[in-house]
Every structure is written in C-alpha cells, then in structure tokens.
GROMACS .gro file of C-alpha atoms in nm:
model
  410
    1MET     CA    1 -11.253 -10.496  -1.519
    2SER     CA    2 -10.931 -10.447  -1.677
    3SER     CA    3 -11.008 -10.136  -1.676
    4VAL     CA    4 -11.148 -10.089  -1.363
    5GLY     CA    5 -10.820 -10.303  -1.213
    6SER     CA    6 -10.572 -10.002  -1.445
    7PHE     CA    7 -10.743  -9.760  -1.309
    8GLU     CA    8 -10.681  -9.954  -0.959
    9SER     CA    9 -10.363  -9.987  -0.969
   10LEU     CA   10 -10.267  -9.630  -0.974
   11ASP     CA   11 -10.391  -9.656  -0.575
   12GLU     CA   12 -10.001  -9.877  -0.550
   13LEU     CA   13  -9.818  -9.584  -0.690
   14PRO     CA   14  -9.616  -9.427  -0.405
   15LYS     CA   15  -9.699  -9.130  -0.244
   16LYS     CA   16  -9.393  -8.901  -0.318
   17SER     CA   17  -9.355  -8.542  -0.156
   18ALA     CA   18  -9.459  -8.201  -0.442
   19SER     CA   19  -9.134  -8.149  -0.471
   20THR     CA   20  -8.994  -8.467  -0.587
   21SER     CA   21  -8.944  -8.465  -0.974
   22VAL     CA   22  -8.694  -8.713  -1.075
   23LEU     CA   23  -8.703  -9.065  -0.833
   24ASP     CA   24  -8.435  -9.238  -1.083
   25ASP     CA   25  -8.270  -9.198  -1.355
   26ASP     CA   26  -8.345  -9.513  -1.576
   27LEU     CA   27  -8.691  -9.591  -1.363
   28TYR     CA   28  -8.971  -9.336  -1.427
   29ILE     CA   29  -9.062  -8.940  -1.255
   30SER     CA   30  -9.336  -8.858  -1.045
   31ASP     CA   31  -9.582  -8.604  -1.078
   32SER     CA   32  -9.816  -8.510  -0.741
   33GLU     CA   33 -10.090  -8.341  -0.867
   34SER     CA   34 -10.074  -8.525  -1.175
   35ILE     CA   35 -10.092  -8.858  -0.948
   36ASN     CA   36 -10.331  -8.714  -0.669
   37SER     CA   37 -10.585  -8.567  -1.007
   38LEU     CA   38 -10.597  -8.952  -1.150
   39ARG     CA   39 -10.646  -9.060  -0.800
   40SER     CA   40 -10.937  -8.875  -0.740
   41ARG     CA   41 -11.112  -8.923  -1.112
   42SER     CA   42 -11.053  -9.312  -1.038
   43HIS     CA   43 -11.204  -9.304  -0.671
   44SER     CA   44 -11.499  -9.092  -0.839
   45PHE     CA   45 -11.584  -9.455  -1.121
   46ASN     CA   46 -11.499  -9.641  -0.836
   47MET     CA   47 -11.772  -9.493  -0.644
   48GLY     CA   48 -11.992  -9.440  -0.871
   49TYR     CA   49 -11.984  -9.816  -1.034
   50GLU     CA   50 -12.017  -9.962  -0.654
   51ASN     CA   51 -12.291  -9.696  -0.578
   52LEU     CA   52 -12.559  -9.902  -0.856
   53SER     CA   53 -12.891  -9.981  -0.759
   54VAL     CA   54 -13.135 -10.237  -0.897
   55PHE     CA   55 -13.351  -9.957  -1.066
   56ASP     CA   56 -13.023  -9.865  -1.295
   57LEU     CA   57 -13.050 -10.192  -1.448
   58PHE     CA   58 -13.362 -10.124  -1.621
   59ASP     CA   59 -13.155  -9.866  -1.772
   60PRO     CA   60 -12.885 -10.054  -1.944
   61TYR     CA   61 -12.814  -9.813  -2.150
   62ALA     CA   62 -12.777  -9.518  -1.995
   63LEU     CA   63 -12.563  -9.705  -1.785
   64THR     CA   64 -12.303  -9.821  -2.025
   65THR     CA   65 -12.266  -9.473  -2.196
   66ASP     CA   66 -12.248  -9.326  -1.833
   67PHE     CA   67 -12.029  -9.627  -1.808
   68SER     CA   68 -11.832  -9.568  -2.135
   69ARG     CA   69 -11.804  -9.191  -2.089
   70LYS     CA   70 -11.602  -9.236  -1.784
   71VAL     CA   71 -11.355  -9.504  -1.926
   72LYS     CA   72 -11.261  -9.206  -2.199
   73LEU     CA   73 -11.245  -9.003  -2.001
   74ASN     CA   74 -10.967  -9.145  -1.738
   75THR     CA   75 -10.805  -9.368  -2.037
   76ALA     CA   76 -10.795  -9.036  -2.229
   77ASN     CA   77 -10.636  -8.812  -1.927
   78LEU     CA   78 -10.415  -9.165  -1.865
   79LYS     CA   79 -10.303  -9.088  -2.200
   80LYS     CA   80 -10.200  -8.696  -2.142
   81PHE     CA   81 -10.064  -8.753  -1.801
   82THR     CA   82  -9.829  -9.011  -1.967
   83LYS     CA   83  -9.763  -8.773  -2.256
   84LYS     CA   84  -9.680  -8.471  -2.001
   85GLN     CA   85  -9.438  -8.748  -1.770
   86ARG     CA   86  -9.273  -8.841  -2.171
   87ASP     CA   87  -9.218  -8.497  -2.210
   88LYS     CA   88  -9.064  -8.406  -1.944
   89LEU     CA   89  -8.861  -8.733  -1.943
   90LYS     CA   90  -8.725  -8.594  -2.317
   91ALA     CA   91  -8.679  -8.234  -2.152
   92ARG     CA   92  -8.470  -8.388  -1.853
   93ASP     CA   93  -8.223  -8.596  -2.076
   94GLU     CA   94  -8.192  -8.337  -2.322
   95ASP     CA   95  -8.095  -8.097  -2.012
   96PHE     CA   96  -7.847  -8.364  -1.939
   97ASN     CA   97  -7.719  -8.438  -2.260
   98ARG     CA   98  -7.631  -8.063  -2.256
   99LEU     CA   99  -7.453  -8.082  -1.922
  100LYS     CA  100  -7.314  -8.376  -2.029
  101GLY     CA  101  -7.171  -8.201  -2.394
  102GLN     CA  102  -7.094  -7.885  -2.180
  103LEU     CA  103  -6.870  -8.123  -1.958
  104LEU     CA  104  -6.709  -8.286  -2.248
  105LYS     CA  105  -6.640  -7.970  -2.424
  106ARG     CA  106  -6.460  -7.825  -2.052
  107LEU     CA  107  -6.251  -8.148  -2.009
  108ASP     CA  108  -6.162  -8.124  -2.389
  109LYS     CA  109  -6.044  -7.778  -2.288
  110PHE     CA  110  -5.861  -7.906  -2.047
  111ASN     CA  111  -5.670  -8.141  -2.131
  112ASP     CA  112  -5.565  -7.840  -2.465
  113ARG     CA  113  -5.421  -7.677  -2.220
  114VAL     CA  114  -5.223  -7.962  -1.956
  115THR     CA  115  -5.091  -8.077  -2.368
  116HIS     CA  116  -4.941  -7.680  -2.362
  117ILE     CA  117  -4.824  -7.674  -2.075
  118THR     CA  118  -4.669  -7.972  -2.107
  119THR     CA  119  -4.509  -7.955  -2.453
  120THR     CA  120  -4.315  -7.719  -2.601
  121SER     CA  121  -4.303  -7.541  -2.949
  122LYS     CA  122  -4.003  -7.576  -3.207
  123THR     CA  123  -3.821  -7.263  -3.152
  124GLU     CA  124  -3.835  -7.417  -2.792
  125LYS     CA  125  -3.674  -7.777  -2.886
  126LEU     CA  126  -3.456  -7.624  -3.143
  127PHE     CA  127  -3.293  -7.353  -2.882
  128TYR     CA  128  -3.303  -7.617  -2.670
  129SER     CA  129  -3.061  -7.855  -2.852
  130PHE     CA  130  -2.826  -7.494  -2.933
  131ALA     CA  131  -2.829  -7.452  -2.526
  132LEU     CA  132  -2.648  -7.715  -2.490
  133LEU     CA  133  -2.442  -7.715  -2.796
  134GLN     CA  134  -2.265  -7.425  -2.655
  135ILE     CA  135  -2.236  -7.593  -2.302
  136PHE     CA  136  -2.030  -7.826  -2.512
  137VAL     CA  137  -1.888  -7.576  -2.659
  138CYS     CA  138  -1.760  -7.407  -2.384
  139GLY     CA  139  -1.601  -7.728  -2.243
  140VAL     CA  140  -1.417  -7.839  -2.519
  141LEU     CA  141  -1.291  -7.484  -2.637
  142VAL     CA  142  -1.182  -7.397  -2.220
  143GLY     CA  143  -0.987  -7.736  -2.235
  144GLU     CA  144  -0.831  -7.784  -2.571
  145TYR     CA  145  -0.817  -7.402  -2.768
  146GLN     CA  146  -0.861  -7.175  -2.574
  147GLU     CA  147  -0.681  -6.851  -2.748
  148TRP     CA  148  -0.993  -6.887  -2.858
  149PHE     CA  149  -1.245  -6.858  -2.616
  150HIS     CA  150  -1.261  -6.489  -2.663
  151VAL     CA  151  -1.362  -6.486  -3.005
  152TYR     CA  152  -1.666  -6.692  -2.902
  153TYR     CA  153  -1.739  -6.513  -2.675
  154SER     CA  154  -1.765  -6.245  -2.861
  155VAL     CA  155  -2.019  -6.413  -3.067
  156LEU     CA  156  -2.223  -6.501  -2.888
  157PHE     CA  157  -2.269  -6.246  -2.725
  158LEU     CA  158  -2.332  -6.047  -3.077
  159CYS     CA  159  -2.612  -6.342  -3.175
  160LEU     CA  160  -2.819  -6.344  -2.858
  161MET     CA  161  -2.889  -5.954  -2.758
  162PRO     CA  162  -3.087  -5.878  -3.101
  163VAL     CA  163  -3.305  -6.099  -2.958
  164ARG     CA  164  -3.238  -5.975  -2.576
  165PHE     CA  165  -3.354  -5.622  -2.743
  166SER     CA  166  -3.630  -5.734  -2.947
  167THR     CA  167  -3.798  -5.926  -2.627
  168TYR     CA  168  -3.732  -5.653  -2.385
  169TYR     CA  169  -3.862  -5.405  -2.673
  170LYS     CA  170  -4.179  -5.565  -2.690
  171ARG     CA  171  -4.277  -5.640  -2.308
  172GLY     CA  172  -4.159  -5.326  -2.151
  173TYR     CA  173  -3.815  -5.448  -2.051
  174GLN     CA  174  -3.613  -5.160  -2.247
  175TYR     CA  175  -3.507  -5.012  -1.911
  176PHE     CA  176  -3.321  -5.326  -1.781
  177LEU     CA  177  -3.041  -5.367  -2.125
  178ALA     CA  178  -2.899  -5.021  -1.951
  179ASP     CA  179  -2.837  -5.254  -1.614
  180LEU     CA  180  -2.477  -5.303  -1.445
  181CYS     CA  181  -2.481  -5.649  -1.629
  182TYR     CA  182  -2.448  -5.507  -2.004
  183TYR     CA  183  -2.250  -5.275  -1.917
  184VAL     CA  184  -2.034  -5.545  -1.808
  185ASN     CA  185  -2.005  -5.706  -2.075
  186ILE     CA  186  -1.962  -5.376  -2.284
  187LEU     CA  187  -1.659  -5.310  -2.143
  188CYS     CA  188  -1.516  -5.709  -2.162
  189LEU     CA  189  -1.503  -5.593  -2.499
  190LEU     CA  190  -1.358  -5.317  -2.554
  191PHE     CA  191  -1.112  -5.481  -2.344
  192ILE     CA  192  -1.084  -5.800  -2.586
  193TRP     CA  193  -1.131  -5.581  -2.895
  194VAL     CA  194  -0.978  -5.259  -2.787
  195PHE     CA  195  -0.793  -5.167  -2.563
  196PRO     CA  196  -0.657  -5.501  -2.519
  197GLU     CA  197  -0.283  -5.380  -2.294
  198SER     CA  198  -0.534  -5.184  -2.073
  199GLN     CA  199  -0.475  -5.274  -1.691
  200MET     CA  200  -0.722  -5.024  -1.566
  201LEU     CA  201  -0.951  -5.252  -1.767
  202PHE     CA  202  -0.885  -5.513  -1.726
  203ILE     CA  203  -0.904  -5.506  -1.333
  204SER     CA  204  -1.224  -5.365  -1.353
  205CYS     CA  205  -1.349  -5.642  -1.484
  206PHE     CA  206  -1.178  -5.893  -1.387
  207SER     CA  207  -1.332  -5.785  -1.068
  208PHE     CA  208  -1.688  -5.652  -1.215
  209ALA     CA  209  -1.721  -6.072  -1.374
  210PHE     CA  210  -1.633  -6.238  -1.021
  211GLY     CA  211  -1.812  -5.981  -0.860
  212THR     CA  212  -2.146  -5.863  -0.887
  213LEU     CA  213  -2.150  -6.083  -1.184
  214SER     CA  214  -2.105  -6.394  -1.080
  215PHE     CA  215  -2.325  -6.363  -0.747
  216ALA     CA  216  -2.630  -6.193  -0.911
  217VAL     CA  217  -2.642  -6.569  -1.110
  218ILE     CA  218  -2.734  -6.663  -0.702
  219THR     CA  219  -2.880  -6.337  -0.549
  220TRP     CA  220  -3.060  -6.249  -0.873
  221ARG     CA  221  -3.138  -6.702  -0.921
  222ASN     CA  222  -3.006  -6.663  -1.289
  223SER     CA  223  -3.192  -6.976  -1.388
  224LEU     CA  224  -3.065  -7.249  -1.676
  225VAL     CA  225  -3.323  -7.322  -1.863
  226LEU     CA  226  -3.200  -7.424  -2.125
  227HIS     CA  227  -3.537  -7.443  -2.330
  228SER     CA  228  -3.593  -7.095  -2.280
  229ILE     CA  229  -3.419  -6.813  -2.434
  230GLU     CA  230  -3.460  -6.532  -2.183
  231LYS     CA  231  -3.371  -6.744  -1.943
  232THR     CA  232  -3.067  -6.899  -2.086
  233THR     CA  233  -2.919  -6.537  -2.244
  234SER     CA  234  -2.966  -6.407  -1.857
  235SER     CA  235  -2.768  -6.675  -1.743
  236MET     CA  236  -2.511  -6.667  -2.038
  237ILE     CA  237  -2.459  -6.206  -1.957
  238HIS     CA  238  -2.359  -6.383  -1.620
  239ILE     CA  239  -2.207  -6.688  -1.676
  240THR     CA  240  -1.965  -6.665  -1.948
  241PRO     CA  241  -1.759  -6.268  -1.885
  242PRO     CA  242  -1.600  -6.468  -1.580
  243LEU     CA  243  -1.544  -6.760  -1.733
  244THR     CA  244  -1.379  -6.571  -2.065
  245MET     CA  245  -1.157  -6.347  -1.788
  246TYR     CA  246  -1.074  -6.718  -1.645
  247VAL     CA  247  -0.956  -6.843  -1.955
  248ILE     CA  248  -0.726  -6.538  -2.070
  249VAL     CA  249  -0.590  -6.556  -1.715
  250HIS     CA  250  -0.532  -6.891  -1.638
  251GLN     CA  251  -0.614  -7.069  -1.900
  252ILE     CA  252  -0.420  -6.958  -2.212
  253ASP     CA  253  -0.026  -6.942  -2.328
  254PRO     CA  254   0.090  -6.645  -2.138
  255GLU     CA  255   0.338  -6.611  -2.418
  256TYR     CA  256   0.022  -6.566  -2.617
  257GLN     CA  257  -0.154  -6.400  -2.327
  258LEU     CA  258   0.145  -6.112  -2.379
  259VAL     CA  259   0.110  -6.067  -2.737
  260ARG     CA  260  -0.274  -6.040  -2.724
  261PHE     CA  261  -0.400  -5.907  -2.374
  262PRO     CA  262  -0.071  -5.692  -2.177
  263GLY     CA  263  -0.313  -5.549  -1.985
  264ALA     CA  264  -0.334  -5.877  -1.800
  265ALA     CA  265   0.041  -6.003  -1.897
  266LYS     CA  266   0.099  -5.658  -1.718
  267THR     CA  267  -0.103  -5.755  -1.361
  268ALA     CA  268   0.174  -6.020  -1.182
  269SER     CA  269  -0.012  -5.977  -0.836
  270TRP     CA  270  -0.380  -5.887  -0.707
  271ASN     CA  271  -0.316  -5.527  -0.600
  272PHE     CA  272  -0.689  -5.456  -0.384
  273TYR     CA  273  -0.634  -5.096  -0.392
  274LYS     CA  274  -0.656  -5.026  -0.709
  275GLY     CA  275  -0.895  -5.269  -0.781
  276ILE     CA  276  -1.115  -5.114  -0.552
  277LEU     CA  277  -1.074  -4.764  -0.697
  278TYR     CA  278  -1.040  -4.885  -1.047
  279THR     CA  279  -1.401  -5.068  -1.011
  280SER     CA  280  -1.516  -4.734  -0.798
  281LEU     CA  281  -1.421  -4.524  -1.125
  282PHE     CA  282  -1.617  -4.773  -1.409
  283TYR     CA  283  -1.883  -4.830  -1.158
  284LEU     CA  284  -1.932  -4.469  -1.068
  285VAL     CA  285  -1.982  -4.329  -1.527
  286TRP     CA  286  -2.156  -4.624  -1.526
  287GLN     CA  287  -2.458  -4.546  -1.213
  288SER     CA  288  -2.409  -4.143  -1.299
  289MET     CA  289  -2.480  -4.215  -1.700
  290TYR     CA  290  -2.802  -4.463  -1.565
  291HIS     CA  291  -2.945  -4.202  -1.301
  292TYR     CA  292  -2.897  -3.924  -1.603
  293PHE     CA  293  -3.077  -4.153  -1.859
  294ILE     CA  294  -3.264  -4.336  -1.707
  295THR     CA  295  -3.409  -4.185  -1.364
  296ILE     CA  296  -3.438  -3.828  -1.486
  297LYS     CA  297  -3.518  -3.819  -1.835
  298ARG     CA  298  -3.748  -4.095  -1.841
  299ALA     CA  299  -3.897  -4.030  -1.453
  300GLU     CA  300  -4.251  -3.978  -1.631
  301LYS     CA  301  -4.249  -4.320  -1.826
  302ILE     CA  302  -4.135  -4.464  -1.459
  303LYS     CA  303  -4.451  -4.295  -1.325
  304GLN     CA  304  -4.689  -4.467  -1.540
  305GLY     CA  305  -4.563  -4.839  -1.494
  306ARG     CA  306  -4.238  -4.896  -1.726
  307ALA     CA  307  -4.027  -5.151  -1.523
  308THR     CA  308  -3.679  -5.082  -1.399
  309SER     CA  309  -3.396  -5.186  -1.157
  310PHE     CA  310  -3.470  -5.054  -0.840
  311GLU     CA  311  -3.825  -5.030  -0.928
  312TYR     CA  312  -3.883  -5.436  -0.917
  313LEU     CA  313  -3.598  -5.461  -0.641
  314ARG     CA  314  -3.887  -5.157  -0.415
  315LYS     CA  315  -4.121  -5.411  -0.460
  316ALA     CA  316  -3.974  -5.740  -0.445
  317TYR     CA  317  -3.760  -5.658  -0.113
  318SER     CA  318  -4.070  -5.491   0.045
  319GLY     CA  319  -4.111  -5.741   0.321
  320ASN     CA  320  -3.793  -5.723   0.474
  321ALA     CA  321  -3.560  -5.484   0.700
  322LEU     CA  322  -3.435  -5.384   0.466
  323GLY     CA  323  -3.666  -5.324   0.189
  324LYS     CA  324  -3.892  -5.116   0.430
  325ALA     CA  325  -3.655  -4.912   0.512
  326VAL     CA  326  -3.534  -4.791   0.186
  327ASN     CA  327  -3.949  -4.799   0.105
  328SER     CA  328  -3.987  -4.533   0.435
  329LEU     CA  329  -3.759  -4.307   0.283
  330PRO     CA  330  -3.906  -3.875   0.129
  331GLU     CA  331  -3.777  -3.911  -0.250
  332PRO     CA  332  -3.543  -3.918  -0.335
  333LEU     CA  333  -3.363  -4.063  -0.068
  334PRO     CA  334  -3.523  -4.416  -0.207
  335VAL     CA  335  -3.247  -4.411  -0.507
  336VAL     CA  336  -2.955  -4.278  -0.318
  337ALA     CA  337  -3.015  -4.547  -0.024
  338PHE     CA  338  -3.038  -4.874  -0.334
  339THR     CA  339  -2.740  -4.668  -0.533
  340LEU     CA  340  -2.518  -4.694  -0.238
  341ILE     CA  341  -2.661  -5.034  -0.140
  342GLN     CA  342  -2.567  -5.139  -0.481
  343PHE     CA  343  -2.206  -5.046  -0.430
  344GLY     CA  344  -2.146  -5.121  -0.168
  345TYR     CA  345  -2.251  -5.503  -0.285
  346GLN     CA  346  -2.026  -5.436  -0.559
  347LEU     CA  347  -1.739  -5.422  -0.329
  348LEU     CA  348  -1.809  -5.642  -0.142
  349THR     CA  349  -1.843  -5.967  -0.407
  350MET     CA  350  -1.545  -5.842  -0.551
  351SER     CA  351  -1.259  -5.821  -0.209
  352LEU     CA  352  -1.227  -6.257  -0.337
  353CYS     CA  353  -1.099  -6.116  -0.647
  354PRO     CA  354  -0.746  -6.140  -0.553
  355LEU     CA  355  -0.785  -6.550  -0.446
  356TRP     CA  356  -0.987  -6.582  -0.750
  357PHE     CA  357  -0.674  -6.413  -0.962
  358ARG     CA  358  -0.385  -6.563  -0.807
  359TYR     CA  359  -0.583  -6.920  -0.722
  360LYS     CA  360  -0.618  -7.135  -1.080
  361LEU     CA  361  -0.801  -7.393  -0.880
  362LEU     CA  362  -0.984  -7.182  -0.624
  363CYS     CA  363  -1.137  -7.025  -0.945
  364THR     CA  364  -1.257  -7.345  -1.090
  365LEU     CA  365  -1.453  -7.448  -0.819
  366PHE     CA  366  -1.601  -7.107  -0.786
  367LEU     CA  367  -1.711  -7.054  -1.118
  368ALA     CA  368  -1.847  -7.425  -1.060
  369PHE     CA  369  -2.067  -7.364  -0.801
  370ILE     CA  370  -2.215  -7.103  -0.959
  371PHE     CA  371  -2.264  -7.312  -1.303
  372ILE     CA  372  -2.393  -7.570  -1.030
  373ALA     CA  373  -2.619  -7.270  -0.853
  374ALA     CA  374  -2.784  -7.178  -1.199
  375SER     CA  375  -2.836  -7.541  -1.318
  376TYR     CA  376  -3.010  -7.558  -1.018
  377ASN     CA  377  -3.255  -7.254  -0.984
  378GLY     CA  378  -3.327  -7.385  -1.370
  379ALA     CA  379  -3.439  -7.765  -1.254
  380THR     CA  380  -3.612  -7.570  -1.002
  381TYR     CA  381  -3.787  -7.368  -1.236
  382TYR     CA  382  -3.896  -7.712  -1.379
  383VAL     CA  383  -4.036  -7.820  -1.092
  384ASP     CA  384  -4.252  -7.564  -1.000
  385TYR     CA  385  -4.330  -7.363  -1.283
  386TYR     CA  386  -4.516  -7.694  -1.439
  387GLY     CA  387  -4.614  -7.852  -1.190
  388LYS     CA  388  -4.756  -7.506  -1.028
  389LYS     CA  389  -4.920  -7.463  -1.369
  390PHE     CA  390  -5.026  -7.802  -1.388
  391GLU     CA  391  -5.232  -7.701  -1.014
  392LYS     CA  392  -5.380  -7.379  -1.145
  393GLU     CA  393  -5.546  -7.604  -1.426
  394VAL     CA  394  -5.687  -7.896  -1.214
  395ILE     CA  395  -5.827  -7.603  -0.977
  396THR     CA  396  -5.959  -7.434  -1.238
  397LEU     CA  397  -6.125  -7.787  -1.374
  398ARG     CA  398  -6.306  -7.809  -1.053
  399GLN     CA  399  -6.435  -7.483  -1.035
  400GLU     CA  400  -6.628  -7.516  -1.392
  401LEU     CA  401  -6.753  -7.831  -1.304
  402THR     CA  402  -6.883  -7.720  -0.941
  403GLN     CA  403  -7.037  -7.478  -1.135
  404LEU     CA  404  -7.205  -7.762  -1.375
  405GLN     CA  405  -7.292  -7.872  -1.095
  406ALA     CA  406  -7.497  -7.681  -0.997
  407LYS     CA  407  -7.657  -7.594  -1.277
  408LYS     CA  408  -7.782  -7.916  -1.326
  409GLU     CA  409  -7.891  -7.874  -0.925
  410ASP     CA  410  -8.104  -7.622  -0.999
   0.00000   0.00000   0.00000
C-alpha cells in the first residue's frame, strides 16, 4: 500500500506548462513530459489493481508476479525521472556558477579600471610635486631675486623641451613644435642671451608674450594640470614668457636693467606703431618659414593625416560660422584665410600692450587673471576627465551585465 500511495502522490504534483523548466532556484524542476509519462504509468497500474476479479485470486503467483513487475517498473521509472531532474539541477547549477564567475571577473576588471582612473603613477606624483615647487620658486624669484628669474626661465624651458619633443614625436604631433608659441619662446631666449641690447627684439617679445601667448591660455584652454607633464608644459610655455617680460620691465632694479637688458631700458615709453611694425616683421618671418617647411614641404604627410595647428583648428571650429566660411573656400584660400585671421588675432591681442608696459598694477592683475584662467581650466579638466571616464566605465559594466543576463535567459 505504501508503494501505491507513493504513485498516487504523483497526481498531486502541480501541473506546469511544457515551457516551464525552473520553478524556483531552491525548490525543484518539473518536466511535463516525464511527469505525464509517470502519471500515465501510475494510472495504468492503479486501473489494473482496481479491476482485479475473484478469479485472479485463484492464481496468486501470477498475480503477485505481475504486481511485483509493475512495482519494479514504476520504481525504475521514478528513479530515472529523479536522476534526470537531478542532472538538470546540476547542469543549471554549473551554468549559474559559470555566469557568476564571469560576473565576478568583470566586476574585478571594472574595479581595476576605476582604480587606474582614480590613481596616478609614480612619475605623475613626482611631476606634481615638481610643478608645485616651480610655482613656489617663481613666487620667490619674482618677489626677492628678480635678477635671477630670466635664468630660471631659460633653464626651465631647456629642461621641458626635450620631454615635449620626445612625447610629440612619439604621438605624431611634431608639426605642432613649429607653432608660434615655441617661436616666441626662442625669440625671448635670443633677447635674453644673445641680443639684450636690441630694442626691436624686446618690443616684439613683449608684444608676442602679452598678446598671442597670454590670450592663448583662454582661447586654447590651456590647463594647469599639475600631475600632467604635457599640460603643465603647455601652460608654462604660455605663461612664463610674459612673466619674464614682466620681471624685466617692472621688477628688476633700473640700474641692473640698464646693464643687463639695455634694449628694455631704452624703451622709456611704448610706441604703438613701432610695436605693430616690429611684431609684424617677426610674424612674417615665422609665417613664411612655417608655410615653406610645413605646409609645402610636408604636404604629403599632412594629406596622410599628420596633425598640424591649421588642420586642428579647421576641425575644431568647423561647426561655427567662421569655421564654415573658411572651410568652404577653395584651396589654397583656407590657408591664406587662416594666416590672416591669426595675424589679426595677434594685432588685436597686442593692442593692450601699452597699458601692460606703462602700468605695473594692470600688468600684475592681467597676469593673475591668466594664471587663474589656467588654474580654472585645470580644475575643470580634473572634474570632467575623471567624471566622464568613471561614467564610461559604469556604462560599460552595465552593458556587460545586460549581456550576462541575456545569456542566462537563453
């Protein structure tokens, strides 16, 4: 009777649709075809038992043999069904563990990527300390040891340039090294060490430094990111030349200025027209060399995708009205238009040089404004760069989890 009762309990199993395979992670798995098969066998067994007649009792051996055979058959079917469900459960557990392992690996990778974003290398930490030290040294020299600042500027430039050359050549940016900012720094070094008596060179250096270089911090968004060698170098290339000219004009002792920088000492007042003339001549020299050695001699390299300032600006400002107007011109007029725009930009930015030359306070406030702009750009870079990188990693992780979920459902 216990065997018959166990078979009857199969009828009490909940009837599930053929598509249902997993009822619960911790309960059991039903299989409609197997359960229906067992139900049919159990039903046939019960029907045979209930339809016994009095005559069957006269042959008890045959009755018990048939009964035993049916019991063994149904017991074997039940064991087979149980084993089948156990194997399915085991397979499901293996799939679940596999997916769980994949998820844990991807979470570890995500954590590694986030850790890489939020941490810096030893080189970056050292350069961060170096950059902070340079800001401190600049303050000390400008305030107390003005006669040494031009030496400090020269050494700093010569130390940073080899690194800039190396990194730009590796990245294919070497044509950027022919830009106006490097040309102006070289002019400043020539004035300091080779032609300190040249009034023409001094006026040109002052105009370029307080014109194009200073305002480039705003227009090109130079960022004072202290852990980045590249960005800090760019900021120093644009900020230290006007700071050097500021020290030579407003900070050093007049007697020392007369001996060491006679070209600056002879400039008692700013002649606006001479400023435009001298600056235009030096600008023409640079622009002529640039177009010959870069635009013409390296035309094939540029067509192959080598980056230049002109190509960068064409793409960067292609969305505004001025950029669309320049890009719509037939070749070679876009280059001519770019040259004229850049020259006009230099003349416009240097128009305030008479104020910076005559009034020390205004010149000081202007340099402070440029430094604050570079610092603000650096702070914005930190927030935007790390915030966007972290957001990108979160989106990537979400996509990977979605893919894992889809595999699990399949």
